[in-house]
mmCIF file of C-alpha atoms in Angstrom:
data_model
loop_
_atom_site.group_PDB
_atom_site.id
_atom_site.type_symbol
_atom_site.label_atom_id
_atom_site.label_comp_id
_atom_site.label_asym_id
_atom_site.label_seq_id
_atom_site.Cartn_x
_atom_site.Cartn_y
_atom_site.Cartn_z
ATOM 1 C CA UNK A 5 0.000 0.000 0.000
ATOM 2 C CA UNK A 6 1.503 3.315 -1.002
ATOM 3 C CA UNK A 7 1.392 6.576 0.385
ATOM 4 C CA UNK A 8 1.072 9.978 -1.030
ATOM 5 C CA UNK A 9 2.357 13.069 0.438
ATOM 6 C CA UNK A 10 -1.011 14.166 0.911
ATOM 7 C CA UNK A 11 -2.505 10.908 2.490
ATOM 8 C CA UNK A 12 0.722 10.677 4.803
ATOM 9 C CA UNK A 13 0.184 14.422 6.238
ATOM 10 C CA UNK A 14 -3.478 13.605 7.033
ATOM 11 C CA UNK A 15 -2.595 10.620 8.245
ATOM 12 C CA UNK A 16 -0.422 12.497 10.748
ATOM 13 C CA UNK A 17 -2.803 15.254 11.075
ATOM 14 C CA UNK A 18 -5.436 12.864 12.547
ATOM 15 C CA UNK A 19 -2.992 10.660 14.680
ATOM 16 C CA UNK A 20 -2.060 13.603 16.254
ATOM 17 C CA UNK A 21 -5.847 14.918 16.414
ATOM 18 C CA UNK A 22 -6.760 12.265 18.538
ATOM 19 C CA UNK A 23 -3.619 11.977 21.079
ATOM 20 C CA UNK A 24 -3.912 15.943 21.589
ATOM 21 C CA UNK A 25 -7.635 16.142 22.286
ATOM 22 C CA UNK A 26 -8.662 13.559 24.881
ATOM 23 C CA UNK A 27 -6.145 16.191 26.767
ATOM 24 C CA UNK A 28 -8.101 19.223 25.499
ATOM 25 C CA UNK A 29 -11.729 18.315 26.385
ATOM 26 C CA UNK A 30 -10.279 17.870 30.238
ATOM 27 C CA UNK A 31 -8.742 20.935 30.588
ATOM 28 C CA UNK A 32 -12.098 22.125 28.901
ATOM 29 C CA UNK A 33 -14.330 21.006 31.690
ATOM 30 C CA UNK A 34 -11.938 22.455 34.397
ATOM 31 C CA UNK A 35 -12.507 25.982 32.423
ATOM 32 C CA UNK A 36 -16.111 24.987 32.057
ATOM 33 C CA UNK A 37 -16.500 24.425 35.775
ATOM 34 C CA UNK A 38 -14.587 27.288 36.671
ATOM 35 C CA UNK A 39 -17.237 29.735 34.547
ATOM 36 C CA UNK A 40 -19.890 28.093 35.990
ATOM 37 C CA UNK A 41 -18.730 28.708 39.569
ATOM 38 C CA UNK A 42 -17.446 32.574 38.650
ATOM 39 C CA UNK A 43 -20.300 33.170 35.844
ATOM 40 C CA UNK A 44 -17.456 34.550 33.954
ATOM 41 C CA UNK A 45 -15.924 37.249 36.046
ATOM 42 C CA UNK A 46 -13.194 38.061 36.081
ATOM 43 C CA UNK A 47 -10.457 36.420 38.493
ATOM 44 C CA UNK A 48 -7.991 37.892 40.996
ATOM 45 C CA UNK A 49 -4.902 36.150 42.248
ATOM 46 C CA UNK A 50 -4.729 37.278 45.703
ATOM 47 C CA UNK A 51 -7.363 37.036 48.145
ATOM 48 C CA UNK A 52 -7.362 32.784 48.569
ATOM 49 C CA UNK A 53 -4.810 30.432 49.883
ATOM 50 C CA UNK A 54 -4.219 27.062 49.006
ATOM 51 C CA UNK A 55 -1.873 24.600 51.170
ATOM 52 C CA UNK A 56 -0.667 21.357 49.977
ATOM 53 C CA UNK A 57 2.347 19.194 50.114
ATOM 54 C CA UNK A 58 4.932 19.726 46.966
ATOM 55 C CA UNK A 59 5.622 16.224 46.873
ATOM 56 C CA UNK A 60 2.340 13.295 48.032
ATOM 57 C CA UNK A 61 3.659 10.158 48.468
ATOM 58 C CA UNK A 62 0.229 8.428 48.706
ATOM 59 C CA UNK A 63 -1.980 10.149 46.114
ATOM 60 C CA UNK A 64 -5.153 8.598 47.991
ATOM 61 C CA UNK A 65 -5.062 11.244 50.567
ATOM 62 C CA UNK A 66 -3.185 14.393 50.300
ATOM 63 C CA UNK A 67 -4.394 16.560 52.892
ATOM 64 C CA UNK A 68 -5.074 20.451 51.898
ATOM 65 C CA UNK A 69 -6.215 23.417 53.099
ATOM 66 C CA UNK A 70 -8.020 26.136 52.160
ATOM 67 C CA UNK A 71 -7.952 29.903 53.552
ATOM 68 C CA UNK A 72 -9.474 32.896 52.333
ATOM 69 C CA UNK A 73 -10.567 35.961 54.870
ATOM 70 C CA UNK A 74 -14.238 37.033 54.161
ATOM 71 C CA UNK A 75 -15.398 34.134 51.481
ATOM 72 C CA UNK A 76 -18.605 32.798 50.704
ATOM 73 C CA UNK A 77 -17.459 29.988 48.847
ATOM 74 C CA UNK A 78 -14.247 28.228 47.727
ATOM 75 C CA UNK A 79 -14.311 25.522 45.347
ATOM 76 C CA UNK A 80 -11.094 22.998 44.515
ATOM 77 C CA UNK A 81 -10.284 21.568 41.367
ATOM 78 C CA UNK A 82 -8.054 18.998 40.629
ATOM 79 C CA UNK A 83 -7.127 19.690 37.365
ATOM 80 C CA UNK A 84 -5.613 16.158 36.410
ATOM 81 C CA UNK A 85 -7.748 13.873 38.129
ATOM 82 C CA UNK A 86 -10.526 11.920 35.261
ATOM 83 C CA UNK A 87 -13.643 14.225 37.485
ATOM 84 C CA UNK A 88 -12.057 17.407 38.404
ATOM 85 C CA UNK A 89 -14.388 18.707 40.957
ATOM 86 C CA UNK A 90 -13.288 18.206 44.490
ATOM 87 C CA UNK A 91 -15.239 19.692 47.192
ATOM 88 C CA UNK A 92 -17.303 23.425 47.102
ATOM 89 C CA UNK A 93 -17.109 25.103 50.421
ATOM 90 C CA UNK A 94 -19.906 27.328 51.452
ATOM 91 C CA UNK A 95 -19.560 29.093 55.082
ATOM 92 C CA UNK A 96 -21.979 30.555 57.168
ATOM 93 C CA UNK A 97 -22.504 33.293 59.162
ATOM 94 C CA UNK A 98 -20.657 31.319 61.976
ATOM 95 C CA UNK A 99 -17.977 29.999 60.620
ATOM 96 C CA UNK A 100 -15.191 31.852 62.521
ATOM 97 C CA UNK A 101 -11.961 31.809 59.827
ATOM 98 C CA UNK A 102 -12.663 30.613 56.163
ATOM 99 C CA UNK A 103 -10.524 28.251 56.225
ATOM 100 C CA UNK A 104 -11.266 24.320 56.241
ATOM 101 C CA UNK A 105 -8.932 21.291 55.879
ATOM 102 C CA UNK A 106 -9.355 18.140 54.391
ATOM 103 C CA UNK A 107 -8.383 15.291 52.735
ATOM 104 C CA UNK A 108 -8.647 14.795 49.024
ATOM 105 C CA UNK A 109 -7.209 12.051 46.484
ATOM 106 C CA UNK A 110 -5.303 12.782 43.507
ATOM 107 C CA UNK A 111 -4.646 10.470 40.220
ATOM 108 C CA UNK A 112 -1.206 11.742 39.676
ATOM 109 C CA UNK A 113 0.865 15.315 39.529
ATOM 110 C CA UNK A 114 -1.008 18.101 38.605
ATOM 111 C CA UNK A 115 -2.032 21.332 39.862
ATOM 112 C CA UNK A 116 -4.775 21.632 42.429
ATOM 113 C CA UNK A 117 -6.899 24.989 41.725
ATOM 114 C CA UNK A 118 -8.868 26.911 44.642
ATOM 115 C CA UNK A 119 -11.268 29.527 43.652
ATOM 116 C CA UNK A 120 -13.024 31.817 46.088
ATOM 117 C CA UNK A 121 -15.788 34.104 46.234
ATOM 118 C CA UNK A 122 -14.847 37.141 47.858
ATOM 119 C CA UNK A 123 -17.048 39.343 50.253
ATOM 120 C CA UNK A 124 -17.398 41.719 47.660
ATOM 121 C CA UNK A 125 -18.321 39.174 44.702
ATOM 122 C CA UNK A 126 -15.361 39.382 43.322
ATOM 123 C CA UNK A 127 -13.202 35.663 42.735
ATOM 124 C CA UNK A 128 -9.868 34.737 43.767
ATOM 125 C CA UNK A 129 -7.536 31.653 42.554
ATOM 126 C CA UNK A 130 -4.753 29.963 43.217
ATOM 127 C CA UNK A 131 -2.745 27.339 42.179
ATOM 128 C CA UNK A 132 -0.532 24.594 43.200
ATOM 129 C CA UNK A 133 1.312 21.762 42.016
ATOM 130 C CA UNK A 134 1.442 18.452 43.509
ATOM 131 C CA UNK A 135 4.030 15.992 42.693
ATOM 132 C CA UNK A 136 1.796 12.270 43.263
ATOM 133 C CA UNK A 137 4.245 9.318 43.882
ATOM 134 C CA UNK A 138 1.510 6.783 43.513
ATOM 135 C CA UNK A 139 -1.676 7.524 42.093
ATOM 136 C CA UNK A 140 -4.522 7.165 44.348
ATOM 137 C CA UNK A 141 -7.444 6.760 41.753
ATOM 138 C CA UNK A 142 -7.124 2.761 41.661
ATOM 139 C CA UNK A 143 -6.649 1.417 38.344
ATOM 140 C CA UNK B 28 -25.457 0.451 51.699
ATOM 141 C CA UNK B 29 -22.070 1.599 53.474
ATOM 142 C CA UNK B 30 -21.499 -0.227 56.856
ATOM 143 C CA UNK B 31 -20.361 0.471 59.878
ATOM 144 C CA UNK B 32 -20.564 4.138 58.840
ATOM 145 C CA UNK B 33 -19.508 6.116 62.224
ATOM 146 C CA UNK B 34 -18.569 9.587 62.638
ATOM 147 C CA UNK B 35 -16.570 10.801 65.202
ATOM 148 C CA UNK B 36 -16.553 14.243 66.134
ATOM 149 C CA UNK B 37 -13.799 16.417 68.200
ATOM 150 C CA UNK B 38 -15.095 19.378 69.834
ATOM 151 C CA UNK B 39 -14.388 21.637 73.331
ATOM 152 C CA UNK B 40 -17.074 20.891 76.213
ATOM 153 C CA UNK B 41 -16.947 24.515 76.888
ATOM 154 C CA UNK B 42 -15.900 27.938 75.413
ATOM 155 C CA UNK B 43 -16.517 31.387 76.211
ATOM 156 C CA UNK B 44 -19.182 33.620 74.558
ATOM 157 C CA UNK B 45 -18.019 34.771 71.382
ATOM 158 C CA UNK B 46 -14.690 32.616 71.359
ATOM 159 C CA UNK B 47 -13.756 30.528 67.821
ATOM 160 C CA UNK B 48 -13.063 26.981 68.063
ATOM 161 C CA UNK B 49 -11.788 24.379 66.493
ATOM 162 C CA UNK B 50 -13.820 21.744 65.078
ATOM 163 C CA UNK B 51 -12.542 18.378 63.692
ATOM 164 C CA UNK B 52 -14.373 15.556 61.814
ATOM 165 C CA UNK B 53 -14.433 12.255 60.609
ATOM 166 C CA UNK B 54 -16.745 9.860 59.681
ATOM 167 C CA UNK B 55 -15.343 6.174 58.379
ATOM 168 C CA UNK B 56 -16.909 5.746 54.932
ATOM 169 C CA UNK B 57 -15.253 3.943 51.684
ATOM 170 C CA UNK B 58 -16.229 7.087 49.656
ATOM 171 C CA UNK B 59 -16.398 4.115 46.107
ATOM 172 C CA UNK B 60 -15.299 6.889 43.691
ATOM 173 C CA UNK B 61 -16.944 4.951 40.379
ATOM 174 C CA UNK B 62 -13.076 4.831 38.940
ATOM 175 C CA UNK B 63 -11.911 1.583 40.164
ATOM 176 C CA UNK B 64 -12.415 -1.743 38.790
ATOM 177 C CA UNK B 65 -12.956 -5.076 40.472
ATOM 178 C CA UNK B 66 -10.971 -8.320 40.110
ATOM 179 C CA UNK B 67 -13.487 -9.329 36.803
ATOM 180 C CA UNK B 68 -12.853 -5.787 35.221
ATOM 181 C CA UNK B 69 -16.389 -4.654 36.461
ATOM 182 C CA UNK B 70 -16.711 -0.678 37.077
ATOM 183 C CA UNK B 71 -17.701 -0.906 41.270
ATOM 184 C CA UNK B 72 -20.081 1.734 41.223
ATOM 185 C CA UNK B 73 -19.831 5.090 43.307
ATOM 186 C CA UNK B 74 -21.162 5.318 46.746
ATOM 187 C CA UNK B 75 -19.637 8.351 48.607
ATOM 188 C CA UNK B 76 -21.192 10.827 50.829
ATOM 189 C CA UNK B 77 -21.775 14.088 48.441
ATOM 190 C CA UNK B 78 -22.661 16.785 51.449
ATOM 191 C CA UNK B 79 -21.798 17.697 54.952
ATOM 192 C CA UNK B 80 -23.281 20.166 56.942
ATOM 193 C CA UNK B 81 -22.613 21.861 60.543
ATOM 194 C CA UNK B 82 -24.978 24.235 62.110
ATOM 195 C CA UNK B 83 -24.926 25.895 65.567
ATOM 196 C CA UNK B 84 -28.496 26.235 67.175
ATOM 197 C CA UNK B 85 -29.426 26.082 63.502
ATOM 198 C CA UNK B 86 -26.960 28.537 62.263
ATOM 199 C CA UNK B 87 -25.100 27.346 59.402
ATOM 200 C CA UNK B 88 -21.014 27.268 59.861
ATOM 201 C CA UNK B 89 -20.491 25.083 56.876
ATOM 202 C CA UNK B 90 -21.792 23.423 54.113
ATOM 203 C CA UNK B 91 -19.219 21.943 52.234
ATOM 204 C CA UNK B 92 -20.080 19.784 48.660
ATOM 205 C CA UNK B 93 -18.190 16.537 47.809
ATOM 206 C CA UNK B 94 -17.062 15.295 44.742
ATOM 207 C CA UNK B 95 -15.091 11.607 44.287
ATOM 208 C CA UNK B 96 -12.182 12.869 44.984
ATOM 209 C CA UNK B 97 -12.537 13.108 48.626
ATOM 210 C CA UNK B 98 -10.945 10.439 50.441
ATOM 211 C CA UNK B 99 -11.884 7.785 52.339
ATOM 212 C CA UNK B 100 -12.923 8.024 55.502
ATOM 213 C CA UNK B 101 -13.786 11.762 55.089
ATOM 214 C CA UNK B 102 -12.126 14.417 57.115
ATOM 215 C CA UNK B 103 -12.626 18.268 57.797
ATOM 216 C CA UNK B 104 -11.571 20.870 60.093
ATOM 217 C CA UNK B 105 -12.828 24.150 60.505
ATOM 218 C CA UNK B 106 -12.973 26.954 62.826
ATOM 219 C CA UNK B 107 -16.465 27.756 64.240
ATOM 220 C CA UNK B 108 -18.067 30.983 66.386
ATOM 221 C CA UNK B 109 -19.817 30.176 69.766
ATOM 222 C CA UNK B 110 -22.084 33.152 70.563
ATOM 223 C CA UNK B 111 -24.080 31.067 73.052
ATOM 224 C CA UNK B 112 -24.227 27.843 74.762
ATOM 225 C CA UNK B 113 -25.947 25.291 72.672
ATOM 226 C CA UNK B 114 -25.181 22.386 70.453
ATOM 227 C CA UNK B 115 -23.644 21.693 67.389
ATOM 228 C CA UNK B 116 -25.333 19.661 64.482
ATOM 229 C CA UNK B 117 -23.850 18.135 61.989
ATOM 230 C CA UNK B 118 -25.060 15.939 59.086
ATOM 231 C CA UNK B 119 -23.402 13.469 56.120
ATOM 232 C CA UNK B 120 -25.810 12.850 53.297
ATOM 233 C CA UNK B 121 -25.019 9.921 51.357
ATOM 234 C CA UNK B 122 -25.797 8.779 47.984
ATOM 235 C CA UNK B 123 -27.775 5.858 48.819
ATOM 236 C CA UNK B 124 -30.233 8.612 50.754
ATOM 237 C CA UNK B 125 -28.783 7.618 54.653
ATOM 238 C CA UNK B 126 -28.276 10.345 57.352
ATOM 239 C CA UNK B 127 -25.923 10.452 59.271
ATOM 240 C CA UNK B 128 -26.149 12.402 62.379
ATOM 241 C CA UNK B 129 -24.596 13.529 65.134
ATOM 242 C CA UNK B 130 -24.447 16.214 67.773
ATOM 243 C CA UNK B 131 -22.418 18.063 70.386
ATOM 244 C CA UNK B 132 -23.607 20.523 73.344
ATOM 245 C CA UNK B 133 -21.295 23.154 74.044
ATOM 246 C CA UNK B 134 -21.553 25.352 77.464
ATOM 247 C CA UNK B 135 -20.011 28.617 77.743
#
């Protein structure tokens, strides 16, 4: 079976189509999730804090926390996991700090991604990275 | 469906009026995220707890949403306002539709 020019550059157009787009479409639903949660404002970078280890040995529970004085809400992503939603945060009118802790489970490095509604509607984010030793999303 | 579901609950007998404590909890659940497989190759299907509540006298404090990627054996800690004695609730929903309850007085 022979190849032309044309056929082969299609060829590698498609191959490389379908490696770069499972990719896309995930980093689509984190944006996707994000708008939903900000309705499209616009998004600050101060204003939230996000703790979590550099480096997780166990991805199945890497323990973070979230801070961010005078919130509503702040929701974590994890960018790289196969569902990137992690856990939404609303506080009440008692909750002393906004700030919570908790334990979350992560397939493999990526960035974790907390974004918080401000006092003033306004959104914060941050951003971390996590290096994951072993994946803790079974498999 | 989830057994032997039992949450545990750390919280100061007393505080003064006004003061912010610390509250810790954790409730033993497999939290089944719907990712893994079984020994056959069969998807085990999800089963976690998706909300968690904690009022104060019916105040809220927090209401925090869960997604899969919570661990098992879910655990939070958060800092909480006591204006008055009284007790604190707080609630698990699960997926299957169980409640899981459990309460705390507080004297100031």
């Amino acid at each position: 079976m022979d190849f032309t020019r044309r056929e082969t550059l299609a060829l590698g157009g498609a191959a490389a189509l379908t490696f770069v787009l499972p990719f896309r479409a995930n980093a689509a639903t984190t944006e996707e999730l994000v708008n939903e949660f900000t309705g499209g404002a616009d998004i600050a970078d101060a204003g939230v804090e996000l703790t979590a280890p550099e480096i997780a040995e166990n991805g199945n529970t890497v323990p973070i926390t979230v801070s961010a004085p005078g919130a509503s809400a702040i929701m974590v992503l994890a960018t790289g996991n196969p569902t990137p939603p992690v856990a939404t945060f609303n506080f009440g009118p008692l909750a002393a700090s906004h700030e919570a802790s908790t334990r979350i489970r992560l397939a493999g490095t990526q960035d974790v991604v907390a974004i918080a509604q401000l006092e003033d509607g306004s959104f914060a984010r941050s951003a971390k990275t996590v290096k994951v030793t072993i994946g803790g999303c079974g498999g | 469906m989830a057994s032997g579901v039992k949450p545990r609950v750390k919280v100061p007998s007393s505080a003064s009026a006004g003061e912010a404590v610390t509250i810790k909890t954790l409730i033993s659940h497999p939290m089944e995220s719907g990712q893994r497989k079984d020994g056959d190759g069969n998807t085990i299907p999800r089963s976690i707890i998706n909300r968690f509540t904690c009022d104060y006298n019916g105040k809220n404090i927090i209401d925090v949403t869960m997604e899969p990627a919570i661990s098992t054996n879910p655990y939070f800690e958060f800092m909480a306002t006591v204006p008055e004695a009284g007790e604190f609730q707080f609630t698990w929903y699960d997926d299957d539709g169980s409640v899981y309850e459990e309460a705390k007085a507080v004297s100031v």
